[in-house]
PDB file of C-alpha atoms and ligand atoms in Angstrom:
ATOM      1  CA  MET A   1    -163.171  46.164  50.110  1.00  0.00           C
ATOM      2  CA  ASP A   2    -166.766  45.622  48.945  1.00  0.00           C
ATOM      3  CA  ILE A   3    -167.739  49.290  48.845  1.00  0.00           C
ATOM      4  CA  ASP A   4    -171.259  48.951  47.490  1.00  0.00           C
ATOM      5  CA  GLY A   5    -171.938  46.245  50.113  1.00  0.00           C
ATOM      6  CA  LEU A   6    -170.803  48.706  52.770  1.00  0.00           C
ATOM      7  CA  LEU A   7    -173.154  51.441  51.539  1.00  0.00           C
ATOM      8  CA  VAL A   8    -176.384  49.419  51.696  1.00  0.00           C
ATOM      9  CA  GLY A   9    -176.146  49.398  55.492  1.00  0.00           C
ATOM     10  CA  VAL A  10    -176.762  53.160  55.815  1.00  0.00           C
ATOM     11  CA  ASP A  11    -179.998  53.691  57.753  1.00  0.00           C
ATOM     12  CA  PRO A  12    -181.856  57.052  57.495  1.00  0.00           C
ATOM     13  CA  GLN A  13    -183.986  56.201  60.534  1.00  0.00           C
ATOM     14  CA  ARG A  14    -180.901  55.763  62.663  1.00  0.00           C
ATOM     15  CA  LEU A  15    -179.617  59.135  61.430  1.00  0.00           C
ATOM     16  CA  GLU A  16    -182.893  60.728  62.499  1.00  0.00           C
ATOM     17  CA  ARG A  17    -182.813  59.040  65.921  1.00  0.00           C
ATOM     18  CA  THR A  18    -179.329  60.425  66.570  1.00  0.00           C
ATOM     19  CA  VAL A  19    -180.378  63.961  65.592  1.00  0.00           C
ATOM     20  CA  ARG A  20    -183.448  63.755  67.867  1.00  0.00           C
ATOM     21  CA  ALA A  21    -181.341  62.413  70.759  1.00  0.00           C
ATOM     22  CA  LEU A  22    -179.002  65.422  70.465  1.00  0.00           C
ATOM     23  CA  GLU A  23    -181.583  68.128  69.658  1.00  0.00           C
ATOM     24  CA  GLY A  24    -181.465  71.050  72.109  1.00  0.00           C
ATOM     25  CA  PRO A  25    -178.891  73.696  73.110  1.00  0.00           C
ATOM     26  CA  ARG A  26    -175.431  72.254  73.927  1.00  0.00           C
ATOM     27  CA  HIS A  27    -173.256  75.133  75.060  1.00  0.00           C
ATOM     28  CA  PRO A  28    -170.763  75.236  77.981  1.00  0.00           C
ATOM     29  CA  ARG A  29    -172.329  78.342  79.505  1.00  0.00           C
ATOM     30  CA  THR A  30    -176.057  78.038  78.824  1.00  0.00           C
ATOM     31  CA  ALA A  31    -176.460  74.242  78.587  1.00  0.00           C
ATOM     32  CA  PRO A  32    -173.430  72.510  80.127  1.00  0.00           C
ATOM     33  CA  LYS A  33    -175.383  69.398  81.135  1.00  0.00           C
ATOM     34  CA  ALA A  34    -176.647  68.788  77.597  1.00  0.00           C
ATOM     35  CA  LEU A  35    -173.154  69.437  76.234  1.00  0.00           C
ATOM     36  CA  GLY A  36    -171.814  66.759  78.588  1.00  0.00           C
ATOM     37  CA  GLU A  37    -174.573  64.368  77.521  1.00  0.00           C
ATOM     38  CA  ALA A  38    -173.734  64.946  73.855  1.00  0.00           C
ATOM     39  CA  GLU A  39    -170.091  64.163  74.596  1.00  0.00           C
ATOM     40  CA  ALA A  40    -171.158  60.971  76.412  1.00  0.00           C
ATOM     41  CA  LEU A  41    -173.403  59.941  73.505  1.00  0.00           C
ATOM     42  CA  VAL A  42    -170.544  60.298  71.019  1.00  0.00           C
ATOM     43  CA  GLU A  43    -168.245  58.313  73.317  1.00  0.00           C
ATOM     44  CA  ALA A  44    -170.819  55.534  73.826  1.00  0.00           C
ATOM     45  CA  GLU A  45    -171.620  55.190  70.114  1.00  0.00           C
ATOM     46  CA  LEU A  46    -167.970  55.128  68.998  1.00  0.00           C
ATOM     47  CA  THR A  47    -167.292  52.509  71.674  1.00  0.00           C
ATOM     48  CA  ALA A  48    -170.311  50.463  70.537  1.00  0.00           C
ATOM     49  CA  ALA A  49    -168.884  50.605  67.005  1.00  0.00           C
ATOM     50  CA  GLY A  50    -165.876  48.684  68.349  1.00  0.00           C
ATOM     51  CA  LEU A  51    -163.348  51.526  68.218  1.00  0.00           C
ATOM     52  CA  SER A  52    -160.818  52.293  70.915  1.00  0.00           C
ATOM     53  CA  VAL A  53    -162.060  55.589  72.308  1.00  0.00           C
ATOM     54  CA  GLU A  54    -160.233  58.346  74.147  1.00  0.00           C
ATOM     55  CA  ARG A  55    -161.517  61.629  75.607  1.00  0.00           C
ATOM     56  CA  GLN A  56    -158.797  64.178  74.884  1.00  0.00           C
ATOM     57  CA  PRO A  57    -158.852  66.958  77.492  1.00  0.00           C
ATOM     58  CA  PHE A  58    -158.111  70.623  76.842  1.00  0.00           C
ATOM     59  CA  ASP A  59    -158.643  73.774  78.910  1.00  0.00           C
ATOM     60  CA  SER A  60    -160.781  76.688  77.810  1.00  0.00           C
ATOM     61  CA  GLY A  61    -162.480  79.463  79.759  1.00  0.00           C
ATOM     62  CA  GLY A  62    -161.081  78.124  83.040  1.00  0.00           C
ATOM     63  CA  ARG A  63    -162.592  74.665  82.572  1.00  0.00           C
ATOM     64  CA  THR A  64    -161.585  71.328  81.129  1.00  0.00           C
ATOM     65  CA  HIS A  65    -163.397  70.130  78.023  1.00  0.00           C
ATOM     66  CA  HIS A  66    -162.901  67.085  75.799  1.00  0.00           C
ATOM     67  CA  ASN A  67    -162.775  66.048  72.181  1.00  0.00           C
ATOM     68  CA  VAL A  68    -163.838  62.426  71.717  1.00  0.00           C
ATOM     69  CA  VAL A  69    -161.538  60.340  69.512  1.00  0.00           C
ATOM     70  CA  GLY A  70    -162.316  56.829  68.217  1.00  0.00           C
ATOM     71  CA  THR A  71    -159.519  55.031  66.375  1.00  0.00           C
ATOM     72  CA  LEU A  72    -159.714  52.149  63.911  1.00  0.00           C
ATOM     73  CA  PRO A  73    -156.151  50.816  63.560  1.00  0.00           C
ATOM     74  CA  GLY A  74    -155.019  50.213  59.985  1.00  0.00           C
ATOM     75  CA  ARG A  75    -153.018  47.282  58.644  1.00  0.00           C
ATOM     76  CA  ARG A  76    -150.258  49.812  57.854  1.00  0.00           C
ATOM     77  CA  PRO A  77    -150.340  52.366  60.678  1.00  0.00           C
ATOM     78  CA  ASP A  78    -147.111  53.923  59.351  1.00  0.00           C
ATOM     79  CA  ARG A  79    -149.039  55.328  56.359  1.00  0.00           C
ATOM     80  CA  PRO A  80    -150.660  58.769  56.739  1.00  0.00           C
ATOM     81  CA  TRP A  81    -153.994  58.493  58.544  1.00  0.00           C
ATOM     82  CA  LEU A  82    -157.511  59.558  57.678  1.00  0.00           C
ATOM     83  CA  LEU A  83    -159.951  61.398  59.887  1.00  0.00           C
ATOM     84  CA  VAL A  84    -163.686  62.102  59.887  1.00  0.00           C
ATOM     85  CA  GLY A  85    -164.840  64.796  62.319  1.00  0.00           C
ATOM     86  CA  ALA A  86    -167.848  66.861  63.377  1.00  0.00           C
ATOM     87  CA  HIS A  87    -168.550  69.215  66.270  1.00  0.00           C
ATOM     88  CA  PHE A  88    -171.203  68.354  68.874  1.00  0.00           C
ATOM     89  CA  ASP A  89    -171.636  71.744  70.612  1.00  0.00           C
ATOM     90  CA  THR A  90    -174.068  74.505  69.581  1.00  0.00           C
ATOM     91  CA  VAL A  91    -174.375  78.269  69.942  1.00  0.00           C
ATOM     92  CA  THR A  92    -176.129  79.392  73.116  1.00  0.00           C
ATOM     93  CA  SER A  93    -179.800  78.961  72.275  1.00  0.00           C
ATOM     94  CA  THR A  94    -180.307  76.882  69.132  1.00  0.00           C
ATOM     95  CA  PRO A  95    -181.465  73.244  69.219  1.00  0.00           C
ATOM     96  CA  GLY A  96    -178.618  72.639  66.744  1.00  0.00           C
ATOM     97  CA  ALA A  97    -180.240  69.963  64.575  1.00  0.00           C
ATOM     98  CA  ASP A  98    -178.549  70.906  61.305  1.00  0.00           C
ATOM     99  CA  ASP A  99    -175.699  72.664  63.184  1.00  0.00           C
ATOM    100  CA  ASN A 100    -174.391  70.153  63.953  1.00  0.00           C
ATOM    101  CA  ALA A 101    -176.355  67.137  65.180  1.00  0.00           C
ATOM    102  CA  SER A 102    -176.572  66.282  61.463  1.00  0.00           C
ATOM    103  CA  GLY A 103    -172.773  66.088  61.209  1.00  0.00           C
ATOM    104  CA  ILE A 104    -172.540  63.954  64.356  1.00  0.00           C
ATOM    105  CA  ALA A 105    -175.254  61.587  63.094  1.00  0.00           C
ATOM    106  CA  VAL A 106    -173.356  61.050  59.820  1.00  0.00           C
ATOM    107  CA  LEU A 107    -170.082  60.658  61.742  1.00  0.00           C
ATOM    108  CA  LEU A 108    -171.527  57.955  64.034  1.00  0.00           C
ATOM    109  CA  GLU A 109    -173.281  56.077  61.214  1.00  0.00           C
ATOM    110  CA  THR A 110    -170.028  56.130  59.200  1.00  0.00           C
ATOM    111  CA  ALA A 111    -168.076  54.823  62.195  1.00  0.00           C
ATOM    112  CA  ARG A 112    -170.626  52.074  62.886  1.00  0.00           C
ATOM    113  CA  LEU A 113    -170.414  50.710  59.336  1.00  0.00           C
ATOM    114  CA  PHE A 114    -166.765  51.408  58.496  1.00  0.00           C
ATOM    115  CA  SER A 115    -165.416  49.840  61.705  1.00  0.00           C
ATOM    116  CA  ARG A 116    -166.294  46.395  60.334  1.00  0.00           C
ATOM    117  CA  SER A 117    -163.595  46.752  57.672  1.00  0.00           C
ATOM    118  CA  GLN A 118    -159.852  46.350  57.988  1.00  0.00           C
ATOM    119  CA  PRO A 119    -158.430  49.337  56.115  1.00  0.00           C
ATOM    120  CA  GLU A 120    -154.791  49.756  55.234  1.00  0.00           C
ATOM    121  CA  ARG A 121    -154.631  53.248  56.762  1.00  0.00           C
ATOM    122  CA  THR A 122    -155.598  54.028  60.352  1.00  0.00           C
ATOM    123  CA  VAL A 123    -158.882  55.981  60.484  1.00  0.00           C
ATOM    124  CA  GLN A 124    -159.987  58.283  63.322  1.00  0.00           C
ATOM    125  CA  PHE A 125    -163.581  59.343  64.043  1.00  0.00           C
ATOM    126  CA  VAL A 126    -163.617  62.524  66.113  1.00  0.00           C
ATOM    127  CA  GLY A 127    -166.317  64.500  67.902  1.00  0.00           C
ATOM    128  CA  PHE A 128    -164.966  68.033  68.328  1.00  0.00           C
ATOM    129  CA  ASN A 129    -166.010  70.222  71.233  1.00  0.00           C
ATOM    130  CA  LEU A 130    -166.325  74.033  71.360  1.00  0.00           C
ATOM    131  CA  GLU A 131    -166.475  74.782  67.639  1.00  0.00           C
ATOM    132  CA  GLU A 132    -168.980  77.592  68.147  1.00  0.00           C
ATOM    133  CA  PRO A 133    -168.131  81.091  69.479  1.00  0.00           C
ATOM    134  CA  GLN A 134    -167.341  80.920  73.201  1.00  0.00           C
ATOM    135  CA  ASP A 135    -167.142  84.487  74.437  1.00  0.00           C
ATOM    136  CA  ALA A 136    -167.206  88.157  73.534  1.00  0.00           C
ATOM    137  CA  LEU A 137    -163.753  87.773  72.004  1.00  0.00           C
ATOM    138  CA  GLY A 138    -165.311  85.444  69.481  1.00  0.00           C
ATOM    139  CA  ARG A 139    -162.989  82.519  70.083  1.00  0.00           C
ATOM    140  CA  TYR A 140    -164.248  79.485  68.186  1.00  0.00           C
ATOM    141  CA  ARG A 141    -163.028  76.172  66.702  1.00  0.00           C
ATOM    142  CA  VAL A 142    -161.286  75.690  70.063  1.00  0.00           C
ATOM    143  CA  GLY A 143    -161.395  71.871  70.272  1.00  0.00           C
ATOM    144  CA  SER A 144    -160.225  71.159  66.730  1.00  0.00           C
ATOM    145  CA  ALA A 145    -157.469  73.796  66.962  1.00  0.00           C
ATOM    146  CA  ARG A 146    -156.056  72.012  70.022  1.00  0.00           C
ATOM    147  CA  PHE A 147    -156.421  68.645  68.323  1.00  0.00           C
ATOM    148  CA  ALA A 148    -154.595  69.701  65.141  1.00  0.00           C
ATOM    149  CA  LYS A 149    -151.864  71.521  67.057  1.00  0.00           C
ATOM    150  CA  ARG A 150    -151.190  68.440  69.169  1.00  0.00           C
ATOM    151  CA  ALA A 151    -151.192  66.142  66.113  1.00  0.00           C
ATOM    152  CA  ARG A 152    -148.620  68.355  64.387  1.00  0.00           C
ATOM    153  CA  LYS A 153    -146.463  68.462  67.520  1.00  0.00           C
ATOM    154  CA  GLU A 154    -146.535  64.675  67.783  1.00  0.00           C
ATOM    155  CA  GLY A 155    -145.455  64.422  64.135  1.00  0.00           C
ATOM    156  CA  ARG A 156    -148.638  62.684  63.044  1.00  0.00           C
ATOM    157  CA  ARG A 157    -149.342  62.575  59.315  1.00  0.00           C
ATOM    158  CA  TYR A 158    -152.822  62.793  57.782  1.00  0.00           C
ATOM    159  CA  ALA A 159    -153.710  62.029  54.185  1.00  0.00           C
ATOM    160  CA  GLY A 160    -156.938  63.915  54.790  1.00  0.00           C
ATOM    161  CA  ALA A 161    -159.588  65.066  57.253  1.00  0.00           C
ATOM    162  CA  LEU A 162    -163.267  65.128  56.244  1.00  0.00           C
ATOM    163  CA  VAL A 163    -165.105  67.677  58.400  1.00  0.00           C
ATOM    164  CA  LEU A 164    -168.899  67.382  58.467  1.00  0.00           C
ATOM    165  CA  GLU A 165    -170.420  70.823  59.027  1.00  0.00           C
ATOM    166  CA  MET A 166    -174.229  70.968  58.633  1.00  0.00           C
ATOM    167  CA  VAL A 167    -175.221  68.185  56.259  1.00  0.00           C
ATOM    168  CA  GLY A 168    -178.985  67.799  56.731  1.00  0.00           C
ATOM    169  CA  TYR A 169    -180.888  70.688  55.149  1.00  0.00           C
ATOM    170  CA  THR A 170    -182.300  70.812  51.615  1.00  0.00           C
ATOM    171  CA  ASP A 171    -184.788  72.984  49.741  1.00  0.00           C
ATOM    172  CA  ARG A 172    -186.012  71.920  46.286  1.00  0.00           C
ATOM    173  CA  ARG A 173    -187.497  75.268  45.300  1.00  0.00           C
ATOM    174  CA  SER A 174    -185.469  77.197  42.776  1.00  0.00           C
ATOM    175  CA  GLY A 175    -183.926  80.424  44.049  1.00  0.00           C
ATOM    176  CA  THR A 176    -183.432  79.081  47.577  1.00  0.00           C
ATOM    177  CA  GLN A 177    -179.677  78.617  47.230  1.00  0.00           C
ATOM    178  CA  GLN A 178    -177.479  81.687  47.785  1.00  0.00           C
ATOM    179  CA  VAL A 179    -174.006  81.874  46.259  1.00  0.00           C
ATOM    180  CA  PRO A 180    -171.358  84.208  47.664  1.00  0.00           C
ATOM    181  CA  PRO A 181    -170.214  86.893  45.187  1.00  0.00           C
ATOM    182  CA  LEU A 182    -166.633  85.610  45.001  1.00  0.00           C
ATOM    183  CA  VAL A 183    -167.621  82.115  43.877  1.00  0.00           C
ATOM    184  CA  PHE A 184    -167.228  82.214  40.105  1.00  0.00           C
ATOM    185  CA  LYS A 185    -168.663  78.821  39.486  1.00  0.00           C
ATOM    186  CA  ARG A 186    -171.945  77.461  38.224  1.00  0.00           C
ATOM    187  CA  VAL A 187    -173.934  76.310  41.224  1.00  0.00           C
ATOM    188  CA  PRO A 188    -177.479  74.852  41.113  1.00  0.00           C
ATOM    189  CA  ASP A 189    -180.023  77.458  42.273  1.00  0.00           C
ATOM    190  CA  SER A 190    -182.045  74.981  44.320  1.00  0.00           C
ATOM    191  CA  GLY A 191    -180.609  73.754  47.597  1.00  0.00           C
ATOM    192  CA  THR A 192    -180.372  70.019  47.067  1.00  0.00           C
ATOM    193  CA  PHE A 193    -176.637  69.485  46.494  1.00  0.00           C
ATOM    194  CA  LEU A 194    -173.757  68.744  48.832  1.00  0.00           C
ATOM    195  CA  ALA A 195    -170.696  71.008  48.743  1.00  0.00           C
ATOM    196  CA  ALA A 196    -167.118  69.882  49.443  1.00  0.00           C
ATOM    197  CA  VAL A 197    -164.618  72.688  50.034  1.00  0.00           C
ATOM    198  CA  GLY A 198    -160.844  72.262  50.038  1.00  0.00           C
ATOM    199  CA  ASP A 199    -157.853  74.599  50.099  1.00  0.00           C
ATOM    200  CA  GLY A 200    -154.853  74.443  47.754  1.00  0.00           C
ATOM    201  CA  ARG A 201    -153.179  71.681  49.756  1.00  0.00           C
ATOM    202  CA  SER A 202    -156.378  69.590  49.641  1.00  0.00           C
ATOM    203  CA  ARG A 203    -156.635  69.462  45.835  1.00  0.00           C
ATOM    204  CA  ARG A 204    -155.985  65.731  45.595  1.00  0.00           C
ATOM    205  CA  LEU A 205    -158.269  64.912  48.529  1.00  0.00           C
ATOM    206  CA  LEU A 206    -161.070  66.916  46.916  1.00  0.00           C
ATOM    207  CA  ARG A 207    -160.575  65.138  43.587  1.00  0.00           C
ATOM    208  CA  GLU A 208    -160.699  61.730  45.264  1.00  0.00           C
ATOM    209  CA  PHE A 209    -163.781  62.595  47.320  1.00  0.00           C
ATOM    210  CA  GLU A 210    -165.492  63.728  44.123  1.00  0.00           C
ATOM    211  CA  ALA A 211    -164.460  60.617  42.170  1.00  0.00           C
ATOM    212  CA  ALA A 212    -165.661  58.222  44.898  1.00  0.00           C
ATOM    213  CA  THR A 213    -168.994  60.058  45.200  1.00  0.00           C
ATOM    214  CA  ARG A 214    -169.644  60.074  41.445  1.00  0.00           C
ATOM    215  CA  LYS A 215    -168.760  56.399  41.183  1.00  0.00           C
ATOM    216  CA  HIS A 216    -170.608  54.997  44.200  1.00  0.00           C
ATOM    217  CA  VAL A 217    -173.312  57.581  45.027  1.00  0.00           C
ATOM    218  CA  PRO A 218    -174.493  58.969  41.655  1.00  0.00           C
ATOM    219  CA  GLU A 219    -177.838  59.947  43.244  1.00  0.00           C
ATOM    220  CA  LEU A 220    -176.054  62.705  45.209  1.00  0.00           C
ATOM    221  CA  THR A 221    -175.250  65.991  43.430  1.00  0.00           C
ATOM    222  CA  LEU A 222    -171.838  67.151  44.602  1.00  0.00           C
ATOM    223  CA  VAL A 223    -170.392  70.629  44.061  1.00  0.00           C
ATOM    224  CA  PRO A 224    -166.627  70.580  44.713  1.00  0.00           C
ATOM    225  CA  TYR A 225    -165.019  73.920  45.415  1.00  0.00           C
ATOM    226  CA  ARG A 226    -161.400  74.868  45.911  1.00  0.00           C
ATOM    227  CA  THR A 227    -160.466  77.968  47.807  1.00  0.00           C
ATOM    228  CA  TRP A 228    -157.055  79.606  48.057  1.00  0.00           C
ATOM    229  CA  LEU A 229    -154.744  80.828  50.809  1.00  0.00           C
ATOM    230  CA  ARG A 230    -156.348  78.502  53.370  1.00  0.00           C
ATOM    231  CA  GLY A 231    -159.690  80.140  52.716  1.00  0.00           C
ATOM    232  CA  TRP A 232    -158.757  83.688  53.655  1.00  0.00           C
ATOM    233  CA  LEU A 233    -160.121  84.985  50.340  1.00  0.00           C
ATOM    234  CA  LEU A 234    -163.524  83.478  51.133  1.00  0.00           C
ATOM    235  CA  PRO A 235    -163.703  83.636  54.931  1.00  0.00           C
ATOM    236  CA  LEU A 236    -166.941  81.701  55.256  1.00  0.00           C
ATOM    237  CA  THR A 237    -164.981  78.604  54.213  1.00  0.00           C
ATOM    238  CA  ARG A 238    -162.970  79.053  57.433  1.00  0.00           C
ATOM    239  CA  LEU A 239    -166.003  78.938  59.724  1.00  0.00           C
ATOM    240  CA  SER A 240    -165.594  75.308  60.750  1.00  0.00           C
ATOM    241  CA  ASP A 241    -163.084  72.768  62.043  1.00  0.00           C
ATOM    242  CA  ASN A 242    -161.570  72.192  58.582  1.00  0.00           C
ATOM    243  CA  ALA A 243    -159.689  75.518  59.011  1.00  0.00           C
ATOM    244  CA  SER A 244    -157.920  74.120  62.107  1.00  0.00           C
ATOM    245  CA  PHE A 245    -156.421  71.444  59.852  1.00  0.00           C
ATOM    246  CA  TRP A 246    -155.642  73.886  57.019  1.00  0.00           C
ATOM    247  CA  ASP A 247    -153.783  76.101  59.503  1.00  0.00           C
ATOM    248  CA  ARG A 248    -151.575  73.146  60.546  1.00  0.00           C
ATOM    249  CA  ARG A 249    -150.908  72.325  56.870  1.00  0.00           C
ATOM    250  CA  TYR A 250    -153.061  69.188  56.732  1.00  0.00           C
ATOM    251  CA  PRO A 251    -155.336  68.433  53.750  1.00  0.00           C
ATOM    252  CA  ALA A 252    -158.980  68.753  54.838  1.00  0.00           C
ATOM    253  CA  LEU A 253    -162.422  69.217  53.326  1.00  0.00           C
ATOM    254  CA  MET A 254    -165.509  70.912  54.695  1.00  0.00           C
ATOM    255  CA  ILE A 255    -168.477  68.719  53.727  1.00  0.00           C
ATOM    256  CA  THR A 256    -171.576  70.909  53.986  1.00  0.00           C
ATOM    257  CA  ASP A 257    -175.120  71.789  52.928  1.00  0.00           C
ATOM    258  CA  THR A 258    -173.682  75.369  52.723  1.00  0.00           C
ATOM    259  CA  ALA A 259    -175.152  76.486  56.081  1.00  0.00           C
ATOM    260  CA  PHE A 260    -176.688  80.000  56.007  1.00  0.00           C
ATOM    261  CA  LEU A 261    -176.398  80.153  52.223  1.00  0.00           C
ATOM    262  CA  ARG A 262    -179.355  77.726  52.233  1.00  0.00           C
ATOM    263  CA  ASN A 263    -180.718  77.141  55.727  1.00  0.00           C
ATOM    264  CA  PRO A 264    -182.792  80.066  57.143  1.00  0.00           C
ATOM    265  CA  HIS A 265    -182.732  78.387  60.581  1.00  0.00           C
ATOM    266  CA  TYR A 266    -178.938  78.751  60.913  1.00  0.00           C
ATOM    267  CA  HIS A 267    -178.118  79.617  64.561  1.00  0.00           C
ATOM    268  CA  GLN A 268    -181.834  80.207  65.213  1.00  0.00           C
ATOM    269  CA  ILE A 269    -184.181  78.670  67.756  1.00  0.00           C
ATOM    270  CA  THR A 270    -185.911  77.022  64.782  1.00  0.00           C
ATOM    271  CA  ASP A 271    -182.968  74.749  63.798  1.00  0.00           C
ATOM    272  CA  SER A 272    -185.001  71.666  64.702  1.00  0.00           C
ATOM    273  CA  ALA A 273    -184.965  67.981  63.744  1.00  0.00           C
ATOM    274  CA  ASP A 274    -188.278  68.398  61.878  1.00  0.00           C
ATOM    275  CA  THR A 275    -186.616  70.640  59.274  1.00  0.00           C
ATOM    276  CA  LEU A 276    -184.036  68.071  58.115  1.00  0.00           C
ATOM    277  CA  ASP A 277    -183.922  65.710  55.127  1.00  0.00           C
ATOM    278  CA  TYR A 278    -182.811  62.282  56.349  1.00  0.00           C
ATOM    279  CA  GLU A 279    -182.673  60.686  52.892  1.00  0.00           C
ATOM    280  CA  PHE A 280    -180.200  63.404  51.901  1.00  0.00           C
ATOM    281  CA  MET A 281    -178.170  62.673  55.035  1.00  0.00           C
ATOM    282  CA  ALA A 282    -178.126  58.987  54.055  1.00  0.00           C
ATOM    283  CA  ARG A 283    -176.685  59.939  50.657  1.00  0.00           C
ATOM    284  CA  VAL A 284    -174.061  62.090  52.392  1.00  0.00           C
ATOM    285  CA  THR A 285    -173.152  59.166  54.658  1.00  0.00           C
ATOM    286  CA  ARG A 286    -172.718  56.903  51.635  1.00  0.00           C
ATOM    287  CA  ALA A 287    -170.432  59.472  49.978  1.00  0.00           C
ATOM    288  CA  VAL A 288    -168.269  59.701  53.117  1.00  0.00           C
ATOM    289  CA  LEU A 289    -168.117  55.905  53.447  1.00  0.00           C
ATOM    290  CA  ALA A 290    -167.222  55.393  49.778  1.00  0.00           C
ATOM    291  CA  SER A 291    -164.512  58.056  49.958  1.00  0.00           C
ATOM    292  CA  LEU A 292    -163.041  56.604  53.139  1.00  0.00           C
ATOM    293  CA  ALA A 293    -163.006  53.136  51.620  1.00  0.00           C
ATOM    294  CA  GLU A 294    -161.189  54.381  48.513  1.00  0.00           C
ATOM    295  CA  LEU A 295    -158.796  56.675  50.399  1.00  0.00           C
ATOM    296  CA  ALA A 296    -157.943  54.044  53.003  1.00  0.00           C
ATOM    297  CA  GLU A 297    -156.479  51.756  50.360  1.00  0.00           C
ATOM    298  CA  ASN A 298    -155.006  54.092  47.744  1.00  0.00           C
ATOM    299  CA  ARG A 299    -151.307  54.681  47.126  1.00  0.00           C
TER     300      ARG A 299
HETATM  301 ZN1  LIG B   1    -171.459  74.506  63.217  1.00  0.00          ZN
END
């Protein structure tokens, strides 16, 4: 696979257009129409990329919702698969540009470019629904939990899932990046890096994501981080769909700008498209594409 040829196609303007198309609350209770439109946008774009697309239904809160799954069949579908995922819903009142229109934009751009290749492993591109808290009980990650449970029940094997959770916000000023007290690791103090977080089972996946990024996207600073016990020691690493895969014993990474550790607009009405860094998102897209290309062929 000509990886560097694949990466030149990444288009920051297209990333921005996708974020602006999604911008606005997308929640089943406060903005069900916009949530449905976001689902339709993901379905249309994955279909336009040439993937076979399925809306996978699940029930929650007395209603039926869907994850959207696009599949690129591999030359060796018997080998463990790969997955790239992002959630398209928001909390009740935020425009959800960084959280998580940014993740969906990178997902769709990755699908558009990667679907032209013929990888050895089958690759799925998934828009997850209902990641955010749904009710007073605080249920969240509903769509991905159902997806991972069903995959395990069907005996499906995954070599890795890359979960895009807020990948568009940067701040160059020093002192803008917070680091949680339990992270004993040197982390840059300005918010311009990408973090990749894996659990113990995801050690190899994390190493390969890091190697592909350093080799093909040297202009992106990556901070890899491994957590233990499926993230229970550092609960903020369990706040997105990656934890649904960890809980079903699948290797998975959370790919993130570190959310509220950097972005003051997290879950606020100010999480708008104007606050994002689309050149950074293009670098993130190239890192995901390069990693997929390497992982799809490796032994
Ligand atoms: Zn989110």
